[in-house]
C-alpha cells in the first residue's frame, strides 16, 4: 500500500481508486489462471484418453469461447472425434446386448483443472 495523505473530502475518491486498482489486478490474475487451468485440463485429458487409432487423443484443444473486460470462458473439446467423448467417458450399450466399459478420462481432468484454478487464484490474490 502506498502512503498517501488525503483530506476527508478526498477519502471516498482515494478508496475508490484503490478498489479499481485491485479489481484490475484480480481480473488479470483470474484470466491468467483460467488459461493455465484450461491447458492443464487439455493435457490431462490427452494423457489419459483411450487410444485405438490415436485420432481421438490428438483431437483435444482449448478454445476461447467468450472474453470480456472482466471474464474469460474457455472450452476444452475434441475437434476431430467429438461424438465419442460421452460414449467413452460413460460407456454405452452394445447392439446385441450388454455394455461397453467406460473409460473415465474427462472427469478426473476436470477436477484437476478446478483445483488448479482455485489454488492459482488464491495464490495470485494473496501474493
GROMACS .gro file of N, CA, C and O in nm:
model
  508
    1UNK      N    1   0.085  -0.117   0.000
    1UNK     CA    2   0.000   0.000   0.000
    1UNK      C    3   0.089   0.123   0.000
    1UNK      O    4   0.190   0.129   0.067
    2UNK      N    5   0.049   0.220  -0.072
    2UNK     CA    6   0.124   0.344  -0.077
    2UNK      C    7   0.079   0.435   0.036
    2UNK      O    8  -0.036   0.435   0.077
    3UNK      N    9   0.174   0.510   0.086
    3UNK     CA   10   0.145   0.608   0.191
    3UNK      C   11   0.100   0.736   0.122
    3UNK      O   12   0.180   0.809   0.066
    4UNK      N   13  -0.028   0.761   0.125
    4UNK     CA   14  -0.081   0.877   0.057
    4UNK      C   15  -0.172   0.950   0.155
    4UNK      O   16  -0.262   0.890   0.214
    5UNK      N   17  -0.145   1.078   0.173
    5UNK     CA   18  -0.228   1.156   0.264
    5UNK      C   19  -0.338   1.225   0.184
    5UNK      O   20  -0.311   1.287   0.081
    6UNK      N   21  -0.460   1.209   0.233
    6UNK     CA   22  -0.575   1.272   0.168
    6UNK      C   23  -0.661   1.338   0.274
    6UNK      O   24  -0.660   1.299   0.391
    7UNK      N   25  -0.733   1.434   0.231
    7UNK     CA   26  -0.824   1.501   0.324
    7UNK      C   27  -0.953   1.419   0.334
    7UNK      O   28  -0.976   1.327   0.256
    8UNK      N   29  -1.035   1.453   0.428
    8UNK     CA   30  -1.162   1.383   0.448
    8UNK      C   31  -1.247   1.389   0.322
    8UNK      O   32  -1.312   1.292   0.284
    9UNK      N   33  -1.246   1.503   0.255
    9UNK     CA   34  -1.327   1.520   0.135
    9UNK      C   35  -1.281   1.428   0.021
    9UNK      O   36  -1.358   1.390  -0.065
   10UNK      N   37  -1.152   1.396   0.019
   10UNK     CA   38  -1.096   1.314  -0.088
   10UNK      C   39  -1.091   1.165  -0.052
   10UNK      O   40  -1.047   1.084  -0.133
   11UNK      N   41  -1.136   1.129   0.066
   11UNK     CA   42  -1.125   0.991   0.114
   11UNK      C   43  -1.202   0.894   0.024
   11UNK      O   44  -1.150   0.789  -0.013
   12UNK      N   45  -1.324   0.927  -0.012
   12UNK     CA   46  -1.405   0.837  -0.095
   12UNK      C   47  -1.338   0.813  -0.230
   12UNK      O   48  -1.335   0.700  -0.280
   13UNK      N   49  -1.283   0.917  -0.289
   13UNK     CA   50  -1.216   0.902  -0.418
   13UNK      C   51  -1.091   0.816  -0.406
   13UNK      O   52  -1.064   0.732  -0.492
   14UNK      N   53  -1.015   0.833  -0.298
   14UNK     CA   54  -0.893   0.754  -0.278
   14UNK      C   55  -0.927   0.606  -0.258
   14UNK      O   56  -0.861   0.517  -0.313
   15UNK      N   57  -1.031   0.577  -0.181
   15UNK     CA   58  -1.073   0.439  -0.160
   15UNK      C   59  -1.122   0.379  -0.292
   15UNK      O   60  -1.089   0.264  -0.324
   16UNK      N   61  -1.196   0.453  -0.368
   16UNK     CA   62  -1.247   0.404  -0.496
   16UNK      C   63  -1.132   0.374  -0.592
   16UNK      O   64  -1.135   0.272  -0.663
   17UNK      N   65  -1.031   0.461  -0.596
   17UNK     CA   66  -0.914   0.436  -0.681
   17UNK      C   67  -0.845   0.306  -0.641
   17UNK      O   68  -0.803   0.228  -0.726
   18UNK      N   69  -0.832   0.283  -0.511
   18UNK     CA   70  -0.771   0.158  -0.462
   18UNK      C   71  -0.851   0.036  -0.502
   18UNK      O   72  -0.794  -0.067  -0.541
   19UNK      N   73  -0.982   0.044  -0.492
   19UNK     CA   74  -1.067  -0.068  -0.530
   19UNK      C   75  -1.061  -0.096  -0.680
   19UNK      O   76  -1.061  -0.212  -0.722
   20UNK      N   77  -1.056   0.008  -0.760
   20UNK     CA   78  -1.046  -0.010  -0.905
   20UNK      C   79  -0.913  -0.075  -0.942
   20UNK      O   80  -0.907  -0.165  -1.027
   21UNK      N   81  -0.806  -0.035  -0.876
   21UNK     CA   82  -0.675  -0.095  -0.899
   21UNK      C   83  -0.675  -0.243  -0.862
   21UNK      O   84  -0.625  -0.328  -0.935
   22UNK      N   85  -0.736  -0.276  -0.747
   22UNK     CA   86  -0.744  -0.415  -0.703
   22UNK      C   87  -0.829  -0.498  -0.799
   22UNK      O   88  -0.795  -0.613  -0.830
   23UNK      N   89  -0.938  -0.443  -0.848
   23UNK     CA   90  -1.024  -0.515  -0.942
   23UNK      C   91  -0.949  -0.547  -1.070
   23UNK      O   92  -0.963  -0.656  -1.126
   24UNK      N   93  -0.869  -0.454  -1.118
   24UNK     CA   94  -0.789  -0.479  -1.238
   24UNK      C   95  -0.687  -0.589  -1.215
   24UNK      O   96  -0.669  -0.677  -1.300
   25UNK      N   97  -0.623  -0.587  -1.099
   25UNK     CA   98  -0.525  -0.691  -1.065
   25UNK      C   99  -0.595  -0.827  -1.054
   25UNK      O  100  -0.545  -0.926  -1.107
   26UNK      N  101  -0.709  -0.830  -0.988
   26UNK     CA  102  -0.783  -0.956  -0.972
   26UNK      C  103  -0.827  -1.011  -1.106
   26UNK      O  104  -0.823  -1.133  -1.129
   27UNK      N  105  -0.869  -0.925  -1.197
   27UNK     CA  106  -0.912  -0.970  -1.330
   27UNK      C  107  -0.795  -1.031  -1.406
   27UNK      O  108  -0.809  -1.136  -1.469
   28UNK      N  109  -0.679  -0.966  -1.401
   28UNK     CA  110  -0.561  -1.019  -1.470
   28UNK      C  111  -0.520  -1.155  -1.413
   28UNK      O  112  -0.489  -1.248  -1.488
   29UNK      N  113  -0.521  -1.168  -1.281
   29UNK     CA  114  -0.486  -1.294  -1.216
   29UNK      C  115  -0.585  -1.403  -1.257
   29UNK      O  116  -0.546  -1.515  -1.291
   30UNK      N  117  -0.713  -1.370  -1.254
   30UNK     CA  118  -0.817  -1.467  -1.287
   30UNK      C  119  -0.804  -1.516  -1.431
   30UNK      O  120  -0.808  -1.635  -1.458
   31UNK      N  121  -0.784  -1.424  -1.525
   31UNK     CA  122  -0.772  -1.464  -1.665
   31UNK      C  123  -0.650  -1.552  -1.688
   31UNK      O  124  -0.656  -1.652  -1.763
   32UNK      N  125  -0.539  -1.519  -1.624
   32UNK     CA  126  -0.418  -1.599  -1.636
   32UNK      C  127  -0.441  -1.739  -1.579
   32UNK      O  128  -0.401  -1.839  -1.640
   33UNK      N  129  -0.505  -1.748  -1.465
   33UNK     CA  130  -0.532  -1.878  -1.402
   33UNK      C  131  -0.630  -1.962  -1.483
   33UNK      O  132  -0.614  -2.084  -1.493
   34UNK      N  133  -0.729  -1.900  -1.544
   34UNK     CA  134  -0.824  -1.973  -1.627
   34UNK      C  135  -0.753  -2.032  -1.749
   34UNK      O  136  -0.775  -2.147  -1.785
   35UNK      N  137  -0.665  -1.955  -1.809
   35UNK     CA  138  -0.589  -2.004  -1.925
   35UNK      C  139  -0.501  -2.123  -1.886
   35UNK      O  140  -0.498  -2.225  -1.956
   36UNK      N  141  -0.430  -2.111  -1.773
   36UNK     CA  142  -0.344  -2.221  -1.727
   36UNK      C  143  -0.426  -2.345  -1.694
   36UNK      O  144  -0.387  -2.457  -1.727
   37UNK      N  145  -0.540  -2.327  -1.628
   37UNK     CA  146  -0.625  -2.441  -1.591
   37UNK      C  147  -0.681  -2.509  -1.716
   37UNK      O  148  -0.688  -2.632  -1.723
   38UNK      N  149  -0.721  -2.432  -1.816
   38UNK     CA  150  -0.770  -2.489  -1.941
   38UNK      C  151  -0.665  -2.574  -2.010
   38UNK      O  152  -0.694  -2.683  -2.059
   39UNK      N  153  -0.543  -2.524  -2.012
   39UNK     CA  154  -0.434  -2.601  -2.074
   39UNK      C  155  -0.402  -2.726  -1.993
   39UNK      O  156  -0.368  -2.830  -2.050
   40UNK      N  157  -0.413  -2.718  -1.861
   40UNK     CA  158  -0.390  -2.835  -1.777
   40UNK      C  159  -0.495  -2.942  -1.804
   40UNK      O  160  -0.463  -3.060  -1.814
   41UNK      N  161  -0.621  -2.901  -1.816
   41UNK     CA  162  -0.728  -2.996  -1.844
   41UNK      C  163  -0.704  -3.064  -1.978
   41UNK      O  164  -0.716  -3.187  -1.990
   42UNK      N  165  -0.667  -2.988  -2.078
   42UNK     CA  166  -0.640  -3.045  -2.210
   42UNK      C  167  -0.526  -3.147  -2.203
   42UNK      O  168  -0.537  -3.258  -2.257
   43UNK      N  169  -0.420  -3.112  -2.133
   43UNK     CA  170  -0.305  -3.202  -2.120
   43UNK      C  171  -0.343  -3.330  -2.047
   43UNK      O  172  -0.304  -3.440  -2.089
   44UNK      N  173  -0.420  -3.316  -1.939
   44UNK     CA  174  -0.462  -3.434  -1.861
   44UNK      C  175  -0.554  -3.525  -1.944
   44UNK      O  176  -0.541  -3.647  -1.939
   45UNK      N  177  -0.647  -3.466  -2.017
   45UNK     CA  178  -0.739  -3.547  -2.098
   45UNK      C  179  -0.660  -3.621  -2.205
   45UNK      O  180  -0.681  -3.741  -2.228
   46UNK      N  181  -0.568  -3.551  -2.270
   46UNK     CA  182  -0.486  -3.616  -2.374
   46UNK      C  183  -0.403  -3.729  -2.316
   46UNK      O  184  -0.388  -3.834  -2.379
   47UNK      N  185  -0.349  -3.708  -2.197
   47UNK     CA  186  -0.264  -3.811  -2.137
   47UNK      C  187  -0.342  -3.935  -2.098
   47UNK      O  188  -0.290  -4.047  -2.106
   48UNK      N  189  -0.468  -3.919  -2.058
   48UNK     CA  190  -0.546  -4.032  -2.008
   48UNK      C  191  -0.651  -4.084  -2.107
   48UNK      O  192  -0.725  -4.175  -2.076
   49UNK      N  193  -0.658  -4.025  -2.226
   49UNK     CA  194  -0.757  -4.066  -2.325
   49UNK      C  195  -0.724  -4.205  -2.379
   49UNK      O  196  -0.606  -4.238  -2.399
   50UNK      N  197  -0.825  -4.287  -2.404
   50UNK     CA  198  -0.800  -4.418  -2.463
   50UNK      C  199  -0.749  -4.404  -2.606
   50UNK      O  200  -0.785  -4.310  -2.677
   51UNK      N  201  -0.663  -4.498  -2.644
   51UNK     CA  202  -0.602  -4.491  -2.777
   51UNK      C  203  -0.639  -4.615  -2.856
   51UNK      O  204  -0.617  -4.727  -2.812
   52UNK      N  205  -0.696  -4.595  -2.971
   52UNK     CA  206  -0.721  -4.704  -3.065
   52UNK      C  207  -0.649  -4.669  -3.195
   52UNK      O  208  -0.561  -4.741  -3.240
   53UNK      N  209  -0.686  -4.557  -3.254
   53UNK     CA  210  -0.618  -4.511  -3.375
   53UNK      C  211  -0.532  -4.388  -3.345
   53UNK      O  212  -0.447  -4.352  -3.424
   54UNK      N  213  -0.557  -4.322  -3.234
   54UNK     CA  214  -0.483  -4.202  -3.198
   54UNK      C  215  -0.551  -4.072  -3.238
   54UNK      O  216  -0.514  -3.966  -3.193
   55UNK      N  217  -0.653  -4.079  -3.324
   55UNK     CA  218  -0.721  -3.958  -3.369
   55UNK      C  219  -0.798  -3.891  -3.256
   55UNK      O  220  -0.800  -3.769  -3.246
   56UNK      N  221  -0.861  -3.970  -3.171
   56UNK     CA  222  -0.937  -3.915  -3.059
   56UNK      C  223  -0.843  -3.843  -2.962
   56UNK      O  224  -0.870  -3.731  -2.920
   57UNK      N  225  -0.732  -3.906  -2.934
   57UNK     CA  226  -0.636  -3.849  -2.838
   57UNK      C  227  -0.574  -3.720  -2.891
   57UNK      O  228  -0.555  -3.624  -2.817
   58UNK      N  229  -0.545  -3.714  -3.019
   58UNK     CA  230  -0.481  -3.596  -3.079
   58UNK      C  231  -0.577  -3.480  -3.099
   58UNK      O  232  -0.534  -3.367  -3.118
   59UNK      N  233  -0.707  -3.505  -3.093
   59UNK     CA  234  -0.806  -3.403  -3.128
   59UNK      C  235  -0.840  -3.303  -3.020
   59UNK      O  236  -0.919  -3.213  -3.043
   60UNK      N  237  -0.784  -3.314  -2.900
   60UNK     CA  238  -0.822  -3.224  -2.790
   60UNK      C  239  -0.762  -3.086  -2.807
   60UNK      O  240  -0.645  -3.072  -2.843
   61UNK      N  241  -0.844  -2.984  -2.780
   61UNK     CA  242  -0.800  -2.845  -2.796
   61UNK      C  243  -0.872  -2.756  -2.694
   61UNK      O  244  -0.975  -2.794  -2.639
   62UNK      N  245  -0.815  -2.639  -2.672
   62UNK     CA  246  -0.876  -2.537  -2.586
   62UNK      C  247  -0.920  -2.423  -2.676
   62UNK      O  248  -0.843  -2.377  -2.760
   63UNK      N  249  -1.044  -2.380  -2.660
   63UNK     CA  250  -1.098  -2.272  -2.743
   63UNK      C  251  -1.152  -2.162  -2.653
   63UNK      O  252  -1.222  -2.189  -2.556
   64UNK      N  253  -1.118  -2.038  -2.686
   64UNK     CA  254  -1.171  -1.923  -2.614
   64UNK      C  255  -1.313  -1.900  -2.663
   64UNK      O  256  -1.335  -1.867  -2.778
   65UNK      N  257  -1.410  -1.919  -2.573
   65UNK     CA  258  -1.548  -1.905  -2.612
   65UNK      C  259  -1.597  -1.762  -2.598
   65UNK      O  260  -1.668  -1.712  -2.683
   66UNK      N  261  -1.559  -1.696  -2.489
   66UNK     CA  262  -1.607  -1.560  -2.465
   66UNK      C  263  -1.506  -1.489  -2.376
   66UNK      O  264  -1.458  -1.544  -2.278
   67UNK      N  265  -1.476  -1.364  -2.411
   67UNK     CA  266  -1.389  -1.283  -2.327
   67UNK      C  267  -1.444  -1.142  -2.321
   67UNK      O  268  -1.475  -1.082  -2.422
   68UNK      N  269  -1.458  -1.093  -2.199
   68UNK     CA  270  -1.498  -0.955  -2.177
   68UNK      C  271  -1.390  -0.889  -2.093
   68UNK      O  272  -1.287  -0.951  -2.063
   69UNK      N  273  -1.413  -0.767  -2.053
   69UNK     CA  274  -1.314  -0.697  -1.971
   69UNK      C  275  -1.296  -0.765  -1.836
   69UNK      O  276  -1.188  -0.758  -1.777
   70UNK      N  277  -1.399  -0.833  -1.786
   70UNK     CA  278  -1.393  -0.892  -1.653
   70UNK      C  279  -1.404  -1.043  -1.649
   70UNK      O  280  -1.405  -1.101  -1.541
   71UNK      N  281  -1.416  -1.109  -1.763
   71UNK     CA  282  -1.433  -1.254  -1.760
   71UNK      C  283  -1.367  -1.320  -1.882
   71UNK      O  284  -1.340  -1.255  -1.983
   72UNK      N  285  -1.344  -1.450  -1.867
   72UNK     CA  286  -1.287  -1.530  -1.974
   72UNK      C  287  -1.348  -1.669  -1.964
   72UNK      O  288  -1.347  -1.730  -1.857
   73UNK      N  289  -1.402  -1.719  -2.074
   73UNK     CA  290  -1.459  -1.853  -2.079
   73UNK      C  291  -1.384  -1.935  -2.182
   73UNK      O  292  -1.372  -1.895  -2.298
   74UNK      N  293  -1.333  -2.050  -2.139
   74UNK     CA  294  -1.264  -2.142  -2.228
   74UNK      C  295  -1.341  -2.273  -2.234
   74UNK      O  296  -1.407  -2.311  -2.138
   75UNK      N  297  -1.330  -2.341  -2.346
   75UNK     CA  298  -1.392  -2.473  -2.362
   75UNK      C  299  -1.283  -2.569  -2.407
   75UNK      O  300  -1.209  -2.541  -2.502
   76UNK      N  301  -1.273  -2.681  -2.336
   76UNK     CA  302  -1.183  -2.789  -2.377
   76UNK      C  303  -1.271  -2.889  -2.452
   76UNK      O  304  -1.369  -2.939  -2.398
   77UNK      N  305  -1.237  -2.916  -2.576
   77UNK     CA  306  -1.321  -3.001  -2.660
   77UNK      C  307  -1.237  -3.084  -2.755
   77UNK      O  308  -1.118  -3.060  -2.771
   78UNK      N  309  -1.301  -3.183  -2.814
   78UNK     CA  310  -1.234  -3.266  -2.912
   78UNK      C  311  -1.277  -3.221  -3.051
   78UNK      O  312  -1.394  -3.230  -3.086
   79UNK      N  313  -1.182  -3.170  -3.128
   79UNK     CA  314  -1.213  -3.118  -3.261
   79UNK      C  315  -1.244  -3.228  -3.362
   79UNK      O  316  -1.327  -3.208  -3.451
   80UNK      N  317  -1.178  -3.341  -3.350
   80UNK     CA  318  -1.188  -3.443  -3.453
   80UNK      C  319  -1.296  -3.548  -3.426
   80UNK      O  320  -1.370  -3.586  -3.515
   81UNK      N  321  -1.304  -3.596  -3.303
   81UNK     CA  322  -1.394  -3.708  -3.271
   81UNK      C  323  -1.485  -3.674  -3.153
   81UNK      O  324  -1.495  -3.747  -3.057
   82UNK      N  325  -1.553  -3.561  -3.163
   82UNK     CA  326  -1.636  -3.513  -3.053
   82UNK      C  327  -1.751  -3.608  -3.021
   82UNK      O  328  -1.800  -3.611  -2.909
   83UNK      N  329  -1.792  -3.689  -3.116
   83UNK     CA  330  -1.904  -3.781  -3.094
   83UNK      C  331  -1.870  -3.890  -2.992
   83UNK      O  332  -1.958  -3.947  -2.929
   84UNK      N  333  -1.742  -3.919  -2.975
   84UNK     CA  334  -1.702  -4.029  -2.888
   84UNK      C  335  -1.686  -3.990  -2.741
   84UNK      O  336  -1.677  -4.077  -2.656
   85UNK      N  337  -1.681  -3.861  -2.711
   85UNK     CA  338  -1.647  -3.820  -2.575
   85UNK      C  339  -1.742  -3.880  -2.472
   85UNK      O  340  -1.696  -3.939  -2.374
   86UNK      N  341  -1.870  -3.867  -2.490
   86UNK     CA  342  -1.967  -3.918  -2.392
   86UNK      C  343  -1.966  -4.071  -2.391
   86UNK      O  344  -1.973  -4.133  -2.284
   87UNK      N  345  -1.957  -4.133  -2.507
   87UNK     CA  346  -1.958  -4.279  -2.515
   87UNK      C  347  -1.838  -4.340  -2.443
   87UNK      O  348  -1.852  -4.440  -2.371
   88UNK      N  349  -1.722  -4.281  -2.461
   88UNK     CA  350  -1.603  -4.334  -2.394
   88UNK      C  351  -1.601  -4.301  -2.246
   88UNK      O  352  -1.559  -4.384  -2.165
   89UNK      N  353  -1.646  -4.183  -2.210
   89UNK     CA  354  -1.644  -4.141  -2.070
   89UNK      C  355  -1.743  -4.221  -1.986
   89UNK      O  356  -1.712  -4.262  -1.874
   90UNK      N  357  -1.863  -4.247  -2.037
   90UNK     CA  358  -1.970  -4.311  -1.959
   90UNK      C  359  -1.994  -4.457  -1.993
   90UNK      O  360  -2.064  -4.526  -1.921
   91UNK      N  361  -1.941  -4.505  -2.105
   91UNK     CA  362  -1.975  -4.638  -2.152
   91UNK      C  363  -2.108  -4.634  -2.228
   91UNK      O  364  -2.177  -4.532  -2.226
   92UNK      N  365  -2.143  -4.742  -2.296
   92UNK     CA  366  -2.268  -4.744  -2.371
   92UNK      C  367  -2.314  -4.886  -2.394
   92UNK      O  368  -2.239  -4.982  -2.375
   93UNK      N  369  -2.440  -4.900  -2.433
   93UNK     CA  370  -2.498  -5.032  -2.460
   93UNK      C  371  -2.449  -5.083  -2.595
   93UNK      O  372  -2.432  -5.006  -2.690
   94UNK      N  373  -2.428  -5.214  -2.602
   94UNK     CA  374  -2.389  -5.275  -2.730
   94UNK      C  375  -2.513  -5.315  -2.807
   94UNK      O  376  -2.621  -5.332  -2.751
   95UNK      N  377  -2.499  -5.328  -2.935
   95UNK     CA  378  -2.613  -5.357  -3.022
   95UNK      C  379  -2.677  -5.491  -2.987
   95UNK      O  380  -2.798  -5.504  -2.982
   96UNK      N  381  -2.598  -5.595  -2.959
   96UNK     CA  382  -2.652  -5.727  -2.931
   96UNK      C  383  -2.682  -5.752  -2.784
   96UNK      O  384  -2.711  -5.863  -2.744
   97UNK      N  385  -2.673  -5.650  -2.703
   97UNK     CA  386  -2.695  -5.665  -2.559
   97UNK      C  387  -2.564  -5.650  -2.483
   97UNK      O  388  -2.456  -5.669  -2.538
   98UNK      N  389  -2.573  -5.614  -2.361
   98UNK     CA  390  -2.453  -5.592  -2.281
   98UNK      C  391  -2.408  -5.447  -2.288
   98UNK      O  392  -2.474  -5.363  -2.349
   99UNK      N  393  -2.298  -5.422  -2.223
   99UNK     CA  394  -2.246  -5.284  -2.219
   99UNK      C  395  -2.097  -5.283  -2.249
   99UNK      O  396  -2.026  -5.379  -2.222
  100UNK      N  397  -2.052  -5.171  -2.301
  100UNK     CA  398  -1.910  -5.145  -2.322
  100UNK      C  399  -1.862  -5.069  -2.198
  100UNK      O  400  -1.930  -4.977  -2.151
  101UNK      N  401  -1.746  -5.105  -2.146
  101UNK     CA  402  -1.698  -5.040  -2.023
  101UNK      C  403  -1.662  -4.894  -2.049
  101UNK      O  404  -1.628  -4.855  -2.161
  102UNK      N  405  -1.670  -4.817  -1.943
  102UNK     CA  406  -1.639  -4.674  -1.951
  102UNK      C  407  -1.489  -4.652  -1.934
  102UNK      O  408  -1.421  -4.730  -1.867
  103UNK      N  409  -1.438  -4.547  -1.996
  103UNK     CA  410  -1.300  -4.503  -1.981
  103UNK      C  411  -1.302  -4.361  -1.926
  103UNK      O  412  -1.291  -4.264  -2.003
  104UNK      N  413  -1.320  -4.344  -1.795
  104UNK     CA  414  -1.328  -4.208  -1.741
  104UNK      C  415  -1.194  -4.135  -1.755
  104UNK      O  416  -1.096  -4.174  -1.695
  105UNK      N  417  -1.192  -4.035  -1.838
  105UNK     CA  418  -1.070  -3.957  -1.860
  105UNK      C  419  -1.098  -3.807  -1.860
  105UNK      O  420  -1.008  -3.727  -1.840
  106UNK      N  421  -1.223  -3.767  -1.876
  106UNK     CA  422  -1.259  -3.625  -1.877
  106UNK      C  423  -1.285  -3.574  -1.736
  106UNK      O  424  -1.235  -3.468  -1.697
  107UNK      N  425  -1.363  -3.647  -1.658
  107UNK     CA  426  -1.400  -3.603  -1.523
  107UNK      C  427  -1.277  -3.585  -1.432
  107UNK      O  428  -1.268  -3.483  -1.361
  108UNK      N  429  -1.181  -3.677  -1.431
  108UNK     CA  430  -1.062  -3.654  -1.346
  108UNK      C  431  -0.982  -3.531  -1.389
  108UNK      O  432  -0.931  -3.457  -1.305
  109UNK      N  433  -0.974  -3.508  -1.519
  109UNK     CA  434  -0.903  -3.390  -1.568
  109UNK      C  435  -0.978  -3.263  -1.530
  109UNK      O  436  -0.916  -3.161  -1.496
  110UNK      N  437  -1.110  -3.267  -1.534
  110UNK     CA  438  -1.190  -3.151  -1.495
  110UNK      C  439  -1.167  -3.117  -1.348
  110UNK      O  440  -1.151  -3.001  -1.312
  111UNK      N  441  -1.165  -3.219  -1.263
  111UNK     CA  442  -1.143  -3.196  -1.120
  111UNK      C  443  -1.003  -3.139  -1.095
  111UNK      O  444  -0.985  -3.050  -1.011
  112UNK      N  445  -0.903  -3.188  -1.167
  112UNK     CA  446  -0.767  -3.134  -1.153
  112UNK      C  447  -0.763  -2.988  -1.197
  112UNK      O  448  -0.696  -2.905  -1.135
  113UNK      N  449  -0.835  -2.955  -1.303
  113UNK     CA  450  -0.841  -2.817  -1.350
  113UNK      C  451  -0.909  -2.725  -1.250
  113UNK      O  452  -0.866  -2.611  -1.229
  114UNK      N  453  -1.016  -2.773  -1.186
  114UNK     CA  454  -1.086  -2.693  -1.085
  114UNK      C  455  -0.994  -2.665  -0.968
  114UNK      O  456  -0.985  -2.551  -0.919
  115UNK      N  457  -0.923  -2.768  -0.921
  115UNK     CA  458  -0.829  -2.749  -0.809
  115UNK      C  459  -0.720  -2.649  -0.845
  115UNK      O  460  -0.687  -2.560  -0.766
  116UNK      N  461  -0.664  -2.664  -0.965
  116UNK     CA  462  -0.557  -2.573  -1.007
  116UNK      C  463  -0.608  -2.429  -1.018
  116UNK      O  464  -0.539  -2.335  -0.978
  117UNK      N  465  -0.728  -2.411  -1.070
  117UNK     CA  466  -0.785  -2.278  -1.083
  117UNK      C  467  -0.805  -2.213  -0.947
  117UNK      O  468  -0.765  -2.098  -0.925
  118UNK      N  469  -0.863  -2.286  -0.854
  118UNK     CA  470  -0.887  -2.231  -0.720
  118UNK      C  471  -0.756  -2.195  -0.650
  118UNK      O  472  -0.743  -2.087  -0.592
  119UNK      N  473  -0.659  -2.286  -0.655
  119UNK     CA  474  -0.530  -2.260  -0.590
  119UNK      C  475  -0.456  -2.144  -0.657
  119UNK      O  476  -0.394  -2.062  -0.590
  120UNK      N  477  -0.461  -2.137  -0.789
  120UNK     CA  478  -0.393  -2.030  -0.862
  120UNK      C  479  -0.451  -1.893  -0.830
  120UNK      O  480  -0.378  -1.796  -0.811
  121UNK      N  481  -0.583  -1.885  -0.822
  121UNK     CA  482  -0.646  -1.757  -0.788
  121UNK      C  483  -0.612  -1.717  -0.646
  121UNK      O  484  -0.581  -1.600  -0.619
  122UNK      N  485  -0.615  -1.813  -0.553
  122UNK     CA  486  -0.578  -1.782  -0.414
  122UNK      C  487  -0.435  -1.731  -0.405
  122UNK      O  488  -0.407  -1.631  -0.339
  123UNK      N  489  -0.342  -1.801  -0.472
  123UNK     CA  490  -0.200  -1.759  -0.469
  123UNK      C  491  -0.183  -1.622  -0.533
  123UNK      O  492  -0.108  -1.539  -0.482
  124UNK      N  493  -0.250  -1.601  -0.645
  124UNK     CA  494  -0.235  -1.474  -0.717
  124UNK      C  495  -0.289  -1.354  -0.639
  124UNK      O  496  -0.232  -1.245  -0.644
  125UNK      N  497  -0.397  -1.374  -0.565
  125UNK     CA  498  -0.455  -1.262  -0.491
  125UNK      C  499  -0.386  -1.240  -0.357
  125UNK      O  500  -0.388  -1.128  -0.305
  126UNK      N  501  -0.325  -1.345  -0.301
  126UNK     CA  502  -0.254  -1.329  -0.174
  126UNK      C  503  -0.118  -1.261  -0.194
  126UNK      O  504  -0.076  -1.182  -0.113
  127UNK      N  505  -0.049  -1.300  -0.300
  127UNK     CA  506   0.088  -1.250  -0.318
  127UNK      C  507   0.094  -1.156  -0.425
  127UNK      O  508   0.139  -1.067  -0.467
   0.00000   0.00000   0.00000
